[in-house]
Amino acid sequence: MRDAEKTIGNLIDKQRVSYIASISEDGFPNMKAMLPPRKRVGICEFYFTTNTSSMRVAQYRKNPNASIYFCDKRFFRGVMLVGHMEVLEDPASKEMIWQEGDTMYYPKGVTDPDYCVLKFVAQSGRYYANFHSETFEISQGETN
């Protein structure tokens, strides 16, 4: 892969579903389909919205180890990124990715206590395309 950030960034930006994984109290991976990230900084940082009261938030608070996955089913290629998930509840983070219409999920608006931001920071990844997999490291300076 010549330009991992460009190749993977383009794949991610075209997907309408993303998958996030957390670790259960029993030590097993838990996968969930989500809307695409609200914000992406290169292939290093990803920001998602979710409910503060969710099982996933509780799992990330106990164990921040996480992965996210994006799949282009048309061309049968995908990328898994491995790293850590942080739960953000500060007003600046919540406002940064708030969108009109979010009151459908968070009726009290941007200050809704059941609205929080998941910030994923990738450390490494694995890209699959053309019947070939490739593992790569991500430096924290890789931004879009």
PDB file of C-alpha atoms in Angstrom, residues 33-140:
ATOM      1  CA  ALA A  33     -22.612  -1.583  14.137  1.00  0.00           C
ATOM      2  CA  MET A  34     -22.642   2.208  14.360  1.00  0.00           C
ATOM      3  CA  LEU A  35     -23.184   5.198  12.147  1.00  0.00           C
ATOM      4  CA  PRO A  36     -19.972   6.468  10.538  1.00  0.00           C
ATOM      5  CA  PRO A  37     -17.671   8.565  12.689  1.00  0.00           C
ATOM      6  CA  ARG A  38     -18.766  12.178  12.988  1.00  0.00           C
ATOM      7  CA  LYS A  39     -15.188  13.363  12.701  1.00  0.00           C
ATOM      8  CA  ARG A  40     -11.989  11.770  11.453  1.00  0.00           C
ATOM      9  CA  VAL A  41      -8.458  13.079  11.889  1.00  0.00           C
ATOM     10  CA  GLY A  42      -6.390  11.183   9.355  1.00  0.00           C
ATOM     11  CA  ILE A  43      -6.496   7.498  10.191  1.00  0.00           C
ATOM     12  CA  CYS A  44      -5.525   8.144  13.791  1.00  0.00           C
ATOM     13  CA  GLU A  45      -8.521   9.733  15.561  1.00  0.00           C
ATOM     14  CA  PHE A  46     -12.222   8.994  15.153  1.00  0.00           C
ATOM     15  CA  TYR A  47     -15.176  10.530  16.981  1.00  0.00           C
ATOM     16  CA  PHE A  48     -18.556   8.807  17.428  1.00  0.00           C
ATOM     17  CA  THR A  49     -21.738   9.745  19.297  1.00  0.00           C
ATOM     18  CA  THR A  50     -23.422   7.367  21.720  1.00  0.00           C
ATOM     19  CA  ASN A  51     -25.505   7.121  24.866  1.00  0.00           C
ATOM     20  CA  THR A  52     -23.635   7.612  28.128  1.00  0.00           C
ATOM     21  CA  SER A  53     -25.871   4.933  29.692  1.00  0.00           C
ATOM     22  CA  SER A  54     -24.915   2.296  27.086  1.00  0.00           C
ATOM     23  CA  MET A  55     -23.267  -1.026  27.839  1.00  0.00           C
ATOM     24  CA  ARG A  56     -20.441  -0.109  25.456  1.00  0.00           C
ATOM     25  CA  VAL A  57     -19.559   3.066  27.407  1.00  0.00           C
ATOM     26  CA  ALA A  58     -19.381   1.039  30.640  1.00  0.00           C
ATOM     27  CA  GLN A  59     -17.071  -1.456  28.922  1.00  0.00           C
ATOM     28  CA  TYR A  60     -14.748   1.251  27.555  1.00  0.00           C
ATOM     29  CA  ARG A  61     -14.527   2.865  30.981  1.00  0.00           C
ATOM     30  CA  LYS A  62     -13.357  -0.451  32.458  1.00  0.00           C
ATOM     31  CA  ASN A  63     -11.097  -1.399  29.561  1.00  0.00           C
ATOM     32  CA  PRO A  64     -10.244   1.149  26.844  1.00  0.00           C
ATOM     33  CA  ASN A  65      -8.836  -1.489  24.459  1.00  0.00           C
ATOM     34  CA  ALA A  66     -10.889  -1.274  21.293  1.00  0.00           C
ATOM     35  CA  SER A  67     -10.987  -1.772  17.565  1.00  0.00           C
ATOM     36  CA  ILE A  68     -13.007  -0.272  14.744  1.00  0.00           C
ATOM     37  CA  TYR A  69     -13.711  -1.823  11.367  1.00  0.00           C
ATOM     38  CA  PHE A  70     -14.827  -0.462   8.014  1.00  0.00           C
ATOM     39  CA  CYS A  71     -15.852  -2.698   5.119  1.00  0.00           C
ATOM     40  CA  ASP A  72     -16.348  -1.935   1.445  1.00  0.00           C
ATOM     41  CA  LYS A  73     -18.528  -4.908   0.526  1.00  0.00           C
ATOM     42  CA  ARG A  74     -18.699  -3.924  -3.150  1.00  0.00           C
ATOM     43  CA  PHE A  75     -14.967  -4.482  -3.649  1.00  0.00           C
ATOM     44  CA  PHE A  76     -14.549  -6.934  -0.729  1.00  0.00           C
ATOM     45  CA  ARG A  77     -11.959  -4.906   1.129  1.00  0.00           C
ATOM     46  CA  GLY A  78     -11.777  -3.563   4.642  1.00  0.00           C
ATOM     47  CA  VAL A  79      -9.657  -2.139   7.399  1.00  0.00           C
ATOM     48  CA  MET A  80      -9.464  -2.896  11.096  1.00  0.00           C
ATOM     49  CA  LEU A  81      -7.862  -0.313  13.349  1.00  0.00           C
ATOM     50  CA  VAL A  82      -6.725  -1.243  16.860  1.00  0.00           C
ATOM     51  CA  GLY A  83      -6.252   1.228  19.683  1.00  0.00           C
ATOM     52  CA  HIS A  84      -8.009   2.807  22.638  1.00  0.00           C
ATOM     53  CA  MET A  85     -11.454   4.330  23.118  1.00  0.00           C
ATOM     54  CA  GLU A  86     -11.999   7.262  25.444  1.00  0.00           C
ATOM     55  CA  VAL A  87     -15.405   8.434  26.710  1.00  0.00           C
ATOM     56  CA  LEU A  88     -15.651  12.241  26.500  1.00  0.00           C
ATOM     57  CA  GLU A  89     -18.367  14.189  28.288  1.00  0.00           C
ATOM     58  CA  ASP A  90     -16.914  17.692  28.278  1.00  0.00           C
ATOM     59  CA  PRO A  91     -19.001  20.436  26.586  1.00  0.00           C
ATOM     60  CA  ALA A  92     -16.378  21.216  23.909  1.00  0.00           C
ATOM     61  CA  SER A  93     -16.206  17.595  22.693  1.00  0.00           C
ATOM     62  CA  LYS A  94     -19.976  17.242  22.695  1.00  0.00           C
ATOM     63  CA  GLU A  95     -20.473  20.479  20.760  1.00  0.00           C
ATOM     64  CA  MET A  96     -17.689  19.607  18.291  1.00  0.00           C
ATOM     65  CA  ILE A  97     -19.646  16.738  16.724  1.00  0.00           C
ATOM     66  CA  TRP A  98     -23.253  17.698  17.541  1.00  0.00           C
ATOM     67  CA  GLN A  99     -25.502  17.847  14.471  1.00  0.00           C
ATOM     68  CA  GLU A 100     -28.953  19.177  13.798  1.00  0.00           C
ATOM     69  CA  GLY A 101     -31.424  16.363  14.329  1.00  0.00           C
ATOM     70  CA  ASP A 102     -29.460  14.734  17.153  1.00  0.00           C
ATOM     71  CA  THR A 103     -32.317  15.590  19.520  1.00  0.00           C
ATOM     72  CA  MET A 104     -34.004  12.518  18.026  1.00  0.00           C
ATOM     73  CA  TYR A 105     -31.475  10.469  20.055  1.00  0.00           C
ATOM     74  CA  TYR A 106     -30.676  12.990  22.795  1.00  0.00           C
ATOM     75  CA  PRO A 107     -33.908  14.915  23.543  1.00  0.00           C
ATOM     76  CA  LYS A 108     -32.274  17.342  25.995  1.00  0.00           C
ATOM     77  CA  GLY A 109     -29.891  18.602  23.317  1.00  0.00           C
ATOM     78  CA  VAL A 110     -26.131  18.937  23.364  1.00  0.00           C
ATOM     79  CA  THR A 111     -26.119  19.119  27.180  1.00  0.00           C
ATOM     80  CA  ASP A 112     -28.133  15.882  27.528  1.00  0.00           C
ATOM     81  CA  PRO A 113     -26.378  13.817  30.223  1.00  0.00           C
ATOM     82  CA  ASP A 114     -27.080  10.673  28.175  1.00  0.00           C
ATOM     83  CA  TYR A 115     -25.101  12.061  25.207  1.00  0.00           C
ATOM     84  CA  CYS A 116     -21.353  11.498  25.060  1.00  0.00           C
ATOM     85  CA  VAL A 117     -18.538  11.234  22.543  1.00  0.00           C
ATOM     86  CA  LEU A 118     -16.394   8.191  21.909  1.00  0.00           C
ATOM     87  CA  LYS A 119     -12.882   9.146  20.812  1.00  0.00           C
ATOM     88  CA  PHE A 120     -10.918   6.314  19.247  1.00  0.00           C
ATOM     89  CA  VAL A 121      -7.149   6.667  18.825  1.00  0.00           C
ATOM     90  CA  ALA A 122      -5.604   4.074  16.512  1.00  0.00           C
ATOM     91  CA  GLN A 123      -2.216   2.477  17.123  1.00  0.00           C
ATOM     92  CA  SER A 124      -2.096  -0.036  14.289  1.00  0.00           C
ATOM     93  CA  GLY A 125      -4.231  -1.513  11.588  1.00  0.00           C
ATOM     94  CA  ARG A 126      -4.766  -4.335   9.165  1.00  0.00           C
ATOM     95  CA  TYR A 127      -5.950  -3.674   5.618  1.00  0.00           C
ATOM     96  CA  TYR A 128      -7.474  -6.347   3.388  1.00  0.00           C
ATOM     97  CA  ALA A 129      -7.891  -6.044  -0.392  1.00  0.00           C
ATOM     98  CA  ASN A 130      -7.373  -8.260  -3.445  1.00  0.00           C
ATOM     99  CA  PHE A 131      -7.074 -11.438  -1.336  1.00  0.00           C
ATOM    100  CA  HIS A 132      -4.135  -9.955   0.569  1.00  0.00           C
ATOM    101  CA  SER A 133      -3.780  -8.582   4.117  1.00  0.00           C
ATOM    102  CA  GLU A 134      -1.270  -6.017   5.273  1.00  0.00           C
ATOM    103  CA  THR A 135      -0.531  -4.888   8.841  1.00  0.00           C
ATOM    104  CA  PHE A 136       0.662  -1.332   9.468  1.00  0.00           C
ATOM    105  CA  GLU A 137       1.540   0.963  12.366  1.00  0.00           C
ATOM    106  CA  ILE A 138      -0.009   4.384  12.850  1.00  0.00           C
ATOM    107  CA  SER A 139       2.020   7.295  14.138  1.00  0.00           C
ATOM    108  CA  GLN A 140       0.101   9.879  16.148  1.00  0.00           C
TER     109      GLN A 140
END
